[in-house]
Amino acid sequence: MVTRILPAVGDADAVRSLTTLLSQLPDAEPVAPVTDSTQLIDTLARLAAESVEELPEVVVVHERIGPVPALELIREVALRFPAVGVILVSSDASPGLFQAAMDYGARGLIALPLNYEELAGRVHVVAQWAVGVRRHLGSGGDVFAGTGGTVVTVSGAKGGVGTTVTAVQLALAAQASGRATALLDLDLQTGDIAAYLDVQFRRSVVDLATITDISPRVLADAVFRHDSGLALLLAPAEGERGEDVTDRAARQIVGALRSRYDVVVIDCGAQLGGAGAAAVEMADTALLVTTPDVVAVRGAKRAVRMWDRLQIRKAEETTVVVNRHTRGTEIQPPLIGRITGTAVAATTIPAHFKELQAAVDAGRLHELDGRGTVRQALWGLAAELGLVKAPGTAVQKSGRFRGDRGAVTLRRRRGGAG
């Protein structure tokens, strides 16, 4: 059996020495090395999109890979591509690092400087393990493989601009189209998703904060299954406990959700903490909700600049959603795009809080009238973002997609998210 080995090494000298040794291994086929964490994930995602069999059996991660730290990168690979065996190469061969590497999903640790016999033995064992996993996948085992679900974060330019309503309705639209959807509340101190959906809960995102290996069973125990079909992972009832959810914990939680659901929508609120920053950085799409007034637009500009300074996300990689839009306002979406330097969603949410008030007050936002312009616009936004399978396919109790005007932007009548 030929073993395909993908080296992930950021240091040029280390690349040469590692690839030279790998090429000497019997029945080994080293593939072109990748030089950073982003390139590694993109390469594996591209191969996984074709077939699990196209993935390399072994990935060798060097300790100096970046920008994502080696252990965090190993966890992401293990979660998203469980049919790939990962080996960490490090100058630290202490029992502590060995245990940490195993906890993060590595199948082995090799000390620097590299030793041929040790490398050959470890690669052989890990390759055999990967082959066994793929055999299990081929027999229909319930093991997730592939690029993972789509992650969308929804943040607010300031409080009260409609962040949570937007996040909830995007998730409902995705779920109604037939896509398995999780809704995560990372507005850790003031999260309101439970109130909007009339949920009484015992477990929250905090229950996963200290778990280093979030298995499907552990995740299922923490998730609340809502009547709409949404999988909810809620903010803690006691806001002070939100501090337990660190940026590292958030990465693990988002990765676990991404590995089990087609769509993951995250309400990050208007305050940026470590957990929210990690989520925005990991997201496939980062939305920033604003209203067309001076204070909110200034807040959006401030948030975009802060994300850029902290190297969380560039302005051009952020999409602004304009809520409570009217044709008569002086600040129109194109102007907001120029001020913030971001893309602006083509779908705007009209200003009509009366359509929302009864559902919000009753905590029944999932029962928002599908004939209203607000709900239609929010579900149209979901279609614009690619969160629904296909306009006009799925029909559920919670509403329709196009065929009944539900997947297009409506600007004829006034409405708006609260």
Short mmCIF file of C-alpha atoms in Angstrom, two decimals:
data_model
loop_
_atom_site.label_atom_id
_atom_site.label_comp_id
_atom_site.label_asym_id
_atom_site.label_seq_id
_atom_site.Cartn_x
_atom_site.Cartn_y
_atom_site.Cartn_z
CA MET A 1 0.00 0.00 0.00
CA VAL A 2 1.30 3.44 -0.95
CA THR A 3 1.01 5.97 1.88
CA ARG A 4 0.40 9.58 0.86
CA ILE A 5 1.99 12.02 3.30
CA LEU A 6 1.30 15.76 3.36
CA PRO A 7 3.91 17.84 5.24
CA ALA A 8 2.70 21.11 6.80
CA VAL A 9 5.86 23.06 7.58
CA GLY A 10 6.39 26.82 7.66
CA ASP A 11 10.18 26.82 7.93
CA ALA A 12 12.07 26.39 4.62
CA ASP A 13 14.98 24.44 6.13
CA ALA A 14 12.62 22.14 7.99
CA VAL A 15 10.66 21.53 4.78
CA ARG A 16 13.79 20.29 3.01
CA SER A 17 14.92 17.98 5.79
CA LEU A 18 11.44 16.54 6.36
CA THR A 19 10.61 15.93 2.70
CA THR A 20 14.02 14.32 2.15
CA LEU A 21 13.40 11.82 4.95
CA LEU A 22 9.81 11.17 3.89
CA SER A 23 10.89 10.40 0.34
CA GLN A 24 13.17 7.64 1.70
CA LEU A 25 10.36 5.82 3.51
CA PRO A 26 9.24 2.55 1.90
CA ASP A 27 5.92 2.79 0.00
CA ALA A 28 5.67 6.48 0.86
CA GLU A 29 4.46 9.16 -1.52
CA PRO A 30 5.11 12.65 -0.11
CA VAL A 31 2.90 15.28 -1.73
CA ALA A 32 3.78 18.93 -2.22
CA PRO A 33 4.20 20.52 1.22
CA VAL A 34 1.99 23.34 2.48
CA THR A 35 3.51 26.26 4.34
CA ASP A 36 0.74 27.56 6.60
CA SER A 37 -2.43 26.48 8.38
CA THR A 38 -4.79 28.11 5.88
CA GLN A 39 -3.18 26.35 2.95
CA LEU A 40 -3.39 23.02 4.77
CA ILE A 41 -7.12 23.31 5.51
CA ASP A 42 -7.86 24.55 1.98
CA THR A 43 -5.91 21.67 0.44
CA LEU A 44 -7.65 19.04 2.54
CA ALA A 45 -11.05 20.63 1.87
CA ARG A 46 -10.46 20.56 -1.88
CA LEU A 47 -9.44 16.91 -1.80
CA ALA A 48 -12.29 15.92 0.53
CA ALA A 49 -14.79 17.55 -1.82
CA GLU A 50 -13.79 15.00 -4.46
CA SER A 51 -13.70 11.93 -2.21
CA VAL A 52 -12.45 10.71 1.16
CA GLU A 53 -10.10 8.45 -0.78
CA GLU A 54 -8.38 11.50 -2.29
CA LEU A 55 -7.18 12.65 1.13
CA PRO A 56 -3.62 11.81 2.23
CA GLU A 57 -3.43 9.10 4.85
CA VAL A 58 -0.96 11.09 6.96
CA VAL A 59 -0.42 14.80 7.63
CA VAL A 60 2.80 15.80 9.37
CA VAL A 61 2.46 19.14 11.20
CA HIS A 62 5.61 20.98 12.23
CA GLU A 63 5.57 22.87 15.53
CA ARG A 64 6.38 26.18 13.79
CA ILE A 65 3.42 26.12 11.44
CA GLY A 66 1.30 29.28 11.51
CA PRO A 67 -0.67 31.47 11.79
CA VAL A 68 -2.92 29.05 13.72
CA PRO A 69 -0.86 27.32 16.45
CA ALA A 70 0.06 23.70 15.75
CA LEU A 71 -2.21 22.14 18.40
CA GLU A 72 -5.21 24.22 17.35
CA LEU A 73 -4.55 23.27 13.73
CA ILE A 74 -4.39 19.58 14.65
CA ARG A 75 -7.76 19.85 16.40
CA GLU A 76 -9.35 21.45 13.35
CA VAL A 77 -7.96 18.77 11.03
CA ALA A 78 -9.10 16.01 13.39
CA LEU A 79 -12.62 17.46 13.58
CA ARG A 80 -13.09 18.23 9.90
CA PHE A 81 -11.13 15.37 8.34
CA PRO A 82 -11.25 12.43 10.75
CA ALA A 83 -10.08 10.01 8.05
CA VAL A 84 -6.64 11.70 8.12
CA GLY A 85 -4.01 10.77 10.70
CA VAL A 86 -1.97 13.68 12.05
CA ILE A 87 1.57 13.51 13.41
CA LEU A 88 3.08 16.44 15.32
CA VAL A 89 6.80 17.13 14.89
CA SER A 90 8.25 19.11 17.80
CA SER A 91 11.50 19.83 19.61
CA ASP A 92 9.57 19.25 22.85
CA ALA A 93 9.02 15.55 23.45
CA SER A 94 7.86 15.90 27.04
CA PRO A 95 4.99 13.76 28.40
CA GLY A 96 2.94 16.95 28.84
CA LEU A 97 3.10 17.86 25.15
CA PHE A 98 2.49 14.23 24.16
CA GLN A 99 -0.70 14.17 26.24
CA ALA A 100 -1.81 17.55 24.88
CA ALA A 101 -1.21 16.41 21.30
CA MET A 102 -3.30 13.29 21.89
CA ASP A 103 -6.07 15.36 23.48
CA TYR A 104 -6.14 17.63 20.43
CA GLY A 105 -6.46 14.70 18.04
CA ALA A 106 -2.92 13.85 16.94
CA ARG A 107 -2.07 10.21 16.32
CA GLY A 108 1.56 10.59 17.26
CA LEU A 109 4.42 12.89 18.32
CA ILE A 110 7.93 12.77 16.83
CA ALA A 111 10.82 14.62 18.43
CA LEU A 112 13.28 16.83 16.59
CA PRO A 113 15.85 16.24 15.23
CA LEU A 114 14.10 13.65 13.11
CA ASN A 115 15.12 10.03 13.31
CA TYR A 116 14.48 7.79 10.28
CA GLU A 117 13.42 4.70 12.22
CA GLU A 118 11.07 6.62 14.50
CA LEU A 119 9.53 8.50 11.58
CA ALA A 120 9.06 5.32 9.53
CA GLY A 121 7.47 3.45 12.42
CA ARG A 122 5.08 6.21 13.36
CA VAL A 123 4.01 6.90 9.76
CA HIS A 124 3.30 3.20 9.23
CA VAL A 125 1.12 2.96 12.36
CA VAL A 126 -0.81 6.15 11.57
CA ALA A 127 -1.34 5.15 7.94
CA GLN A 128 -2.78 1.80 9.05
CA TRP A 129 -5.12 3.64 11.39
CA ALA A 130 -6.29 5.97 8.58
CA VAL A 131 -6.96 2.98 6.31
CA GLY A 132 -9.06 1.40 9.05
CA VAL A 133 -11.13 4.57 9.45
CA ARG A 134 -11.74 4.74 5.71
CA ARG A 135 -12.81 1.13 5.64
CA HIS A 136 -15.32 2.02 8.35
CA LEU A 137 -16.54 4.99 6.29
CA GLY A 138 -16.95 2.72 3.30
CA SER A 139 -19.17 0.37 5.32
CA GLY A 140 -21.56 3.20 6.11
CA GLY A 141 -20.35 4.14 9.56
CA ASP A 142 -21.59 7.44 10.92
CA VAL A 143 -18.28 9.27 10.75
CA PHE A 144 -18.27 12.85 9.47
CA ALA A 145 -15.79 13.61 6.70
CA GLY A 146 -15.36 16.59 4.44
CA THR A 147 -15.06 20.34 4.59
CA GLY A 148 -17.57 20.83 7.39
CA GLY A 149 -20.62 23.01 7.57
CA THR A 150 -20.94 26.69 6.72
CA VAL A 151 -20.32 29.05 9.64
CA VAL A 152 -21.97 32.48 9.65
CA THR A 153 -21.42 35.00 12.44
CA VAL A 154 -23.85 37.84 13.08
CA SER A 155 -22.47 40.82 15.02
CA GLY A 156 -24.01 44.18 15.85
CA ALA A 157 -22.61 47.63 15.11
CA LYS A 158 -24.08 48.54 18.50
CA GLY A 159 -26.77 47.20 20.81
CA GLY A 160 -30.36 47.19 19.59
CA VAL A 161 -29.76 47.04 15.84
CA GLY A 162 -31.45 43.64 15.39
CA THR A 163 -28.53 41.23 15.63
CA THR A 164 -30.36 38.42 17.42
CA VAL A 165 -33.51 38.63 15.30
CA THR A 166 -31.34 38.44 12.19
CA ALA A 167 -29.37 35.43 13.49
CA VAL A 168 -32.52 33.55 14.53
CA GLN A 169 -34.30 34.07 11.21
CA LEU A 170 -31.25 33.11 9.15
CA ALA A 171 -31.01 29.87 11.11
CA LEU A 172 -34.74 29.18 10.75
CA ALA A 173 -34.54 29.75 6.99
CA ALA A 174 -31.64 27.32 6.64
CA GLN A 175 -33.38 24.69 8.78
CA ALA A 176 -36.66 25.05 6.88
CA SER A 177 -34.87 24.42 3.58
CA GLY A 178 -33.79 21.00 4.82
CA ARG A 179 -30.27 21.79 6.05
CA ALA A 180 -29.27 20.61 9.54
CA THR A 181 -28.71 23.90 11.37
CA ALA A 182 -27.24 24.90 14.72
CA LEU A 183 -27.73 28.30 16.34
CA LEU A 184 -25.03 29.29 18.83
CA ASP A 185 -25.44 32.22 21.24
CA LEU A 186 -22.01 33.76 21.88
CA ASP A 187 -23.45 36.98 23.27
CA LEU A 188 -22.27 35.46 26.52
CA GLN A 189 -23.42 38.04 29.07
CA THR A 190 -26.63 39.31 27.49
CA GLY A 191 -27.68 36.58 25.04
CA ASP A 192 -31.43 36.55 24.32
CA ILE A 193 -31.93 33.65 21.92
CA ALA A 194 -33.59 31.56 24.64
CA ALA A 195 -36.06 34.38 25.37
CA TYR A 196 -36.85 34.95 21.69
CA LEU A 197 -37.60 31.24 21.20
CA ASP A 198 -39.37 30.61 24.55
CA VAL A 199 -36.80 28.06 25.72
CA GLN A 200 -36.27 26.81 29.27
CA PHE A 201 -32.83 25.21 29.44
CA ARG A 202 -30.37 23.67 31.87
CA ARG A 203 -27.23 23.33 29.77
CA SER A 204 -25.40 26.08 27.93
CA VAL A 205 -22.24 26.74 25.96
CA VAL A 206 -20.39 27.05 29.28
CA ASP A 207 -20.81 23.30 29.84
CA LEU A 208 -18.49 22.68 26.88
CA ALA A 209 -15.88 25.31 27.80
CA THR A 210 -13.59 23.01 29.77
CA ILE A 211 -13.97 19.87 27.65
CA THR A 212 -10.91 19.16 25.53
CA ASP A 213 -12.51 16.46 23.41
CA ILE A 214 -16.05 17.38 22.36
CA SER A 215 -17.44 14.11 21.07
CA PRO A 216 -20.79 13.93 19.19
CA ARG A 217 -22.42 12.53 22.34
CA VAL A 218 -21.06 15.31 24.56
CA LEU A 219 -22.20 17.92 22.03
CA ALA A 220 -25.67 16.37 21.79
CA ASP A 221 -26.02 16.52 25.57
CA ALA A 222 -25.35 20.28 25.57
CA VAL A 223 -27.57 21.15 22.61
CA PHE A 224 -31.27 21.97 23.02
CA ARG A 225 -33.48 20.65 20.22
CA HIS A 226 -36.08 23.30 19.44
CA ASP A 227 -39.56 22.62 18.04
CA SER A 228 -38.49 24.29 14.79
CA GLY A 229 -35.77 21.66 14.37
CA LEU A 230 -32.95 24.03 15.24
CA ALA A 231 -30.14 22.78 17.45
CA LEU A 232 -29.60 25.51 20.05
CA LEU A 233 -26.43 26.03 22.05
CA LEU A 234 -27.36 28.85 24.37
CA ALA A 235 -25.60 31.54 26.37
CA PRO A 236 -25.48 30.93 30.14
CA ALA A 237 -28.36 32.19 32.26
CA GLU A 238 -25.78 33.71 34.63
CA GLY A 239 -23.88 36.24 32.53
CA GLU A 240 -20.76 36.18 34.68
CA ARG A 241 -20.20 32.54 33.68
CA GLY A 242 -19.60 33.67 30.13
CA GLU A 243 -16.01 34.47 31.08
CA ASP A 244 -15.37 30.70 31.19
CA VAL A 245 -15.75 30.53 27.41
CA THR A 246 -12.27 31.49 26.22
CA ASP A 247 -11.18 32.00 22.63
CA ARG A 248 -9.68 28.50 22.64
CA ALA A 249 -12.92 27.00 23.95
CA ALA A 250 -14.88 28.90 21.31
CA ARG A 251 -12.69 27.47 18.56
CA GLN A 252 -13.29 23.95 19.83
CA ILE A 253 -17.03 24.48 20.14
CA VAL A 254 -17.43 26.06 16.71
CA GLY A 255 -15.30 23.30 15.19
CA ALA A 256 -17.43 20.62 16.84
CA LEU A 257 -20.66 22.23 15.58
CA ARG A 258 -19.25 22.68 12.11
CA SER A 259 -18.39 18.98 11.96
CA ARG A 260 -21.98 17.93 12.76
CA TYR A 261 -24.23 20.51 11.07
CA ASP A 262 -24.64 21.84 7.54
CA VAL A 263 -25.08 25.42 8.75
CA VAL A 264 -23.90 27.05 11.99
CA VAL A 265 -25.25 30.54 12.73
CA ILE A 266 -23.58 32.39 15.61
CA ASP A 267 -25.01 35.42 17.41
CA CYS A 268 -21.93 37.35 18.58
CA GLY A 269 -23.80 40.36 19.97
CA ALA A 270 -22.37 43.88 19.89
CA GLN A 271 -19.52 43.44 22.39
CA LEU A 272 -16.33 41.80 21.15
CA GLY A 273 -14.74 39.29 23.54
CA GLY A 274 -12.21 36.56 22.97
CA ALA A 275 -14.85 33.95 22.12
CA GLY A 276 -16.63 36.19 19.64
CA ALA A 277 -13.37 37.22 18.03
CA ALA A 278 -12.40 33.58 17.51
CA ALA A 279 -15.79 32.85 15.94
CA VAL A 280 -15.59 35.82 13.56
CA GLU A 281 -12.09 34.75 12.54
CA MET A 282 -13.25 31.17 11.82
CA ALA A 283 -16.45 32.16 10.00
CA ASP A 284 -17.04 31.56 6.31
CA THR A 285 -19.24 34.65 6.32
CA ALA A 286 -19.09 37.46 8.91
CA LEU A 287 -22.14 39.73 9.00
CA LEU A 288 -22.23 43.10 10.73
CA VAL A 289 -25.75 44.42 11.30
CA THR A 290 -26.35 48.17 11.36
CA THR A 291 -29.23 50.58 11.07
CA PRO A 292 -29.06 53.54 8.67
CA ASP A 293 -28.34 56.21 11.27
CA VAL A 294 -25.17 58.10 12.10
CA VAL A 295 -24.50 56.49 15.49
CA ALA A 296 -24.93 52.91 14.24
CA VAL A 297 -22.90 53.48 11.07
CA ARG A 298 -20.10 55.00 13.13
CA GLY A 299 -20.28 51.91 15.34
CA ALA A 300 -20.02 49.67 12.27
CA LYS A 301 -16.98 51.57 11.04
CA ARG A 302 -15.38 51.34 14.49
CA ALA A 303 -16.02 47.57 14.64
CA VAL A 304 -14.58 46.97 11.18
CA ARG A 305 -11.44 48.95 12.01
CA MET A 306 -11.01 47.08 15.29
CA TRP A 307 -11.37 43.70 13.59
CA ASP A 308 -8.71 44.76 11.11
CA ARG A 309 -6.31 46.04 13.80
CA LEU A 310 -6.67 42.82 15.77
CA GLN A 311 -6.20 40.81 12.54
CA ILE A 312 -9.53 39.10 13.09
CA ARG A 313 -11.01 39.98 9.72
CA LYS A 314 -10.37 42.43 6.91
CA ALA A 315 -12.99 44.99 5.94
CA GLU A 316 -13.42 43.55 2.47
CA GLU A 317 -14.14 40.13 4.02
CA THR A 318 -17.02 41.54 6.09
CA THR A 319 -20.61 41.98 4.89
CA VAL A 320 -22.80 44.70 6.35
CA VAL A 321 -26.54 44.06 6.64
CA VAL A 322 -28.72 47.18 6.75
CA ASN A 323 -31.73 46.81 9.06
CA ARG A 324 -34.74 49.16 9.39
CA HIS A 325 -34.13 50.50 5.92
CA THR A 326 -36.44 53.03 4.27
CA ARG A 327 -36.13 54.74 0.94
CA GLY A 328 -36.42 58.13 2.55
CA THR A 329 -33.44 57.89 4.91
CA GLU A 330 -30.41 60.00 4.07
CA ILE A 331 -27.97 57.18 4.73
CA GLN A 332 -28.44 54.55 2.04
CA PRO A 333 -26.60 51.18 1.73
CA PRO A 334 -24.05 52.31 -0.91
CA LEU A 335 -22.95 55.15 1.39
CA ILE A 336 -22.60 52.71 4.31
CA GLY A 337 -20.38 50.53 2.12
CA ARG A 338 -18.13 53.47 1.29
CA ILE A 339 -17.91 54.58 4.93
CA THR A 340 -17.08 51.13 6.30
CA GLY A 341 -15.07 49.78 3.37
CA THR A 342 -17.10 46.56 3.45
CA ALA A 343 -19.43 44.73 1.13
CA VAL A 344 -23.10 45.46 1.76
CA ALA A 345 -25.75 42.78 1.40
CA ALA A 346 -28.09 43.40 -1.53
CA THR A 347 -30.99 42.40 0.71
CA THR A 348 -32.04 45.12 3.15
CA ILE A 349 -34.44 44.62 6.06
CA PRO A 350 -37.34 47.09 5.98
CA ALA A 351 -38.37 49.16 8.99
CA HIS A 352 -41.57 47.70 10.39
CA PHE A 353 -41.26 46.69 14.03
CA LYS A 354 -45.04 46.19 14.35
CA GLU A 355 -44.68 42.98 12.34
CA LEU A 356 -42.23 41.70 14.95
CA GLN A 357 -43.66 42.99 18.20
CA ALA A 358 -46.24 40.28 18.94
CA ALA A 359 -43.82 37.41 18.16
CA VAL A 360 -41.00 39.04 20.15
CA ASP A 361 -43.16 39.77 23.19
CA ALA A 362 -44.50 36.20 23.19
CA GLY A 363 -41.06 34.66 22.74
CA ARG A 364 -42.30 32.99 19.56
CA LEU A 365 -39.99 34.50 16.95
CA HIS A 366 -40.07 31.18 15.07
CA GLU A 367 -43.76 31.80 14.42
CA LEU A 368 -43.21 35.16 12.74
CA ASP A 369 -45.76 35.65 9.96
CA GLY A 370 -44.26 34.48 6.68
CA ARG A 371 -46.39 37.02 4.80
CA GLY A 372 -44.71 39.95 6.51
CA THR A 373 -42.06 41.98 4.72
CA VAL A 374 -39.56 41.58 7.59
CA ARG A 375 -39.61 37.79 7.59
CA GLN A 376 -39.55 37.68 3.80
CA ALA A 377 -36.53 39.99 3.68
CA LEU A 378 -34.61 38.03 6.33
CA TRP A 379 -35.26 34.74 4.57
CA GLY A 380 -34.30 36.44 1.31
CA LEU A 381 -31.02 37.39 2.98
CA ALA A 382 -30.49 33.72 3.89
CA ALA A 383 -30.97 32.81 0.23
CA GLU A 384 -28.53 35.54 -0.84
CA LEU A 385 -25.92 34.14 1.55
CA GLY A 386 -26.40 30.60 0.21
CA LEU A 387 -27.71 29.21 3.49
CA VAL A 388 -30.74 27.53 1.92
CA LYS A 389 -30.61 24.46 -0.30
CA ALA A 390 -32.42 25.97 -3.23
CA PRO A 391 -35.16 28.59 -3.47
CA GLY A 392 -38.51 26.92 -3.98
CA THR A 393 -37.67 23.46 -2.62
CA ALA A 394 -38.50 22.83 1.03
CA VAL A 395 -41.79 23.82 2.59
CA GLN A 396 -42.38 23.47 6.33
CA LYS A 397 -44.78 24.78 8.90
CA SER A 398 -42.53 27.78 9.52
CA GLY A 399 -42.90 29.09 5.98
CA ARG A 400 -42.10 28.84 2.30
CA PHE A 401 -39.25 29.68 0.04
CA ARG A 402 -39.65 31.03 -3.43
CA GLY A 403 -42.60 30.18 -5.04
CA ASP A 404 -44.35 32.51 -2.54
CA ARG A 405 -42.04 35.55 -2.62
CA GLY A 406 -40.18 34.34 0.49
CA ALA A 407 -36.71 34.22 -1.05
CA VAL A 408 -36.51 37.63 -2.68
CA THR A 409 -35.74 41.07 -1.36
CA LEU A 410 -38.94 43.05 -0.94
CA ARG A 411 -38.79 46.81 -0.79
CA ARG A 412 -42.36 47.62 -1.74
CA ARG A 413 -43.66 47.76 1.83
CA ARG A 414 -42.12 48.85 5.06
CA GLY A 415 -40.92 46.49 7.82
CA GLY A 416 -37.82 45.77 10.05
CA ALA A 417 -35.98 43.53 12.48
CA GLY A 418 -35.99 44.61 16.08
#
